[in-house]
Amino acid sequence: MIKACIFDLDGVLVDTARYHFQSWKKLTAQLGFTIEDSIEERLKGVSRMDSLNIILDQGGYKATEDEKRILASQKNDWYLESITDMNHEEVLNGVQEFIENLKENGIKMAVGSASKNAKPIIEKVGIGNYFESIVDGNMVIKTKPDPEVFLKAASDLDVEPGEAIVFEDSYKGIEAANTGGFYSVGIGLESNLSNARLVIPNFIGHNFESITAALKS
Ligand code: B16
Ligand code: MG
């Protein structure tokens, strides 16, 4: 029996990916190289430092650990600047109706995100009241594909992984959900999320009943 839903943040509840990517592009421009748009998929759900390593690697840029800390912090400053005016309009289409339906069905809800900025973003877009727990990148040691972030959220909600659905937009996040023993639902393209138990393009037209029925079929 499904008692809870755990949501990734970026790419599932809100569209912050473009702000992350713009800030990374600004950083690489400063360092004197450009990154391909195709790299964006690889950065989904990946921690700030791991993302920086992927980007520097692509540009063939060697940096010391101290320089990396400065670069990651510079990127985060630009990112925070760009999300200053985020508001409810940036909640992805169909999300508000979906979480409202879960609430009506008595389903517990949590967020499990790699982002260290998850809490202020959720408050800014005005959906904080729906979630009993927000587990962010500051609260875990192991990053996705390790299931720690989702296991912590399930424990906060007092449910077993087998009683919860995880919604994720990244391959690594789906892997984390599967390893943790959760039902995994991918948000996006089947071709990027082939490891998910179910893939939907977005939440438009979905409710608790339609998702649980699709997971059982
Ligand atoms: P921050 P999610 C992830 O969020 C993003 O997908 C990823 O692109 C970003 O690098 C990561 O958060 C860390 O974010 O720099 O704000 O700590 O998809 O796990 O909600
Ligand atoms: Mg995501």
PDB file of C-alpha atoms in Angstrom, residues 5-10 13 109-113 118-119 122 127 131-136 149-150 153 156-157:
ATOM      1  CA  CYS A   5       5.461  10.283  -2.185  1.00  0.00           C
ATOM      2  CA  ILE A   6       8.999  11.673  -2.223  1.00  0.00           C
ATOM      3  CA  PHE A   7       9.886  14.288  -4.822  1.00  0.00           C
ATOM      4  CA  ASP A   8      13.200  15.345  -6.257  1.00  0.00           C
ATOM      5  CA  LEU A   9      13.232  19.152  -6.596  1.00  0.00           C
ATOM      6  CA  ASP A  10      15.001  20.361  -9.716  1.00  0.00           C
ATOM      7  CA  LEU A  13       8.756  20.262  -8.832  1.00  0.00           C
ATOM      8  CA  MET A 109       4.947  14.040   1.135  1.00  0.00           C
ATOM      9  CA  ALA A 110       8.665  14.845   1.314  1.00  0.00           C
ATOM     10  CA  VAL A 111      11.394  16.315  -0.877  1.00  0.00           C
ATOM     11  CA  GLY A 112      14.725  14.558  -1.479  1.00  0.00           C
ATOM     12  CA  SER A 113      17.126  16.809  -3.386  1.00  0.00           C
ATOM     13  CA  ALA A 118      16.372  23.268  -1.799  1.00  0.00           C
ATOM     14  CA  LYS A 119      14.698  24.780   1.266  1.00  0.00           C
ATOM     15  CA  ILE A 122      10.608  25.566  -1.989  1.00  0.00           C
ATOM     16  CA  ILE A 127       4.734  24.933  -1.813  1.00  0.00           C
ATOM     17  CA  PHE A 131       5.969  18.659   2.693  1.00  0.00           C
ATOM     18  CA  GLU A 132       6.515  17.111   6.107  1.00  0.00           C
ATOM     19  CA  SER A 133      10.222  16.764   5.425  1.00  0.00           C
ATOM     20  CA  ILE A 134      12.748  18.391   3.102  1.00  0.00           C
ATOM     21  CA  VAL A 135      16.003  16.464   2.878  1.00  0.00           C
ATOM     22  CA  ASP A 136      18.615  18.477   0.976  1.00  0.00           C
ATOM     23  CA  VAL A 149      18.567  11.137   0.617  1.00  0.00           C
ATOM     24  CA  PHE A 150      15.376   9.146  -0.062  1.00  0.00           C
ATOM     25  CA  ALA A 153      13.006  11.248   3.775  1.00  0.00           C
ATOM     26  CA  ASP A 156      11.197  11.231   8.497  1.00  0.00           C
ATOM     27  CA  LEU A 157       7.750  10.298   7.128  1.00  0.00           C
TER      28      LEU A 157
END
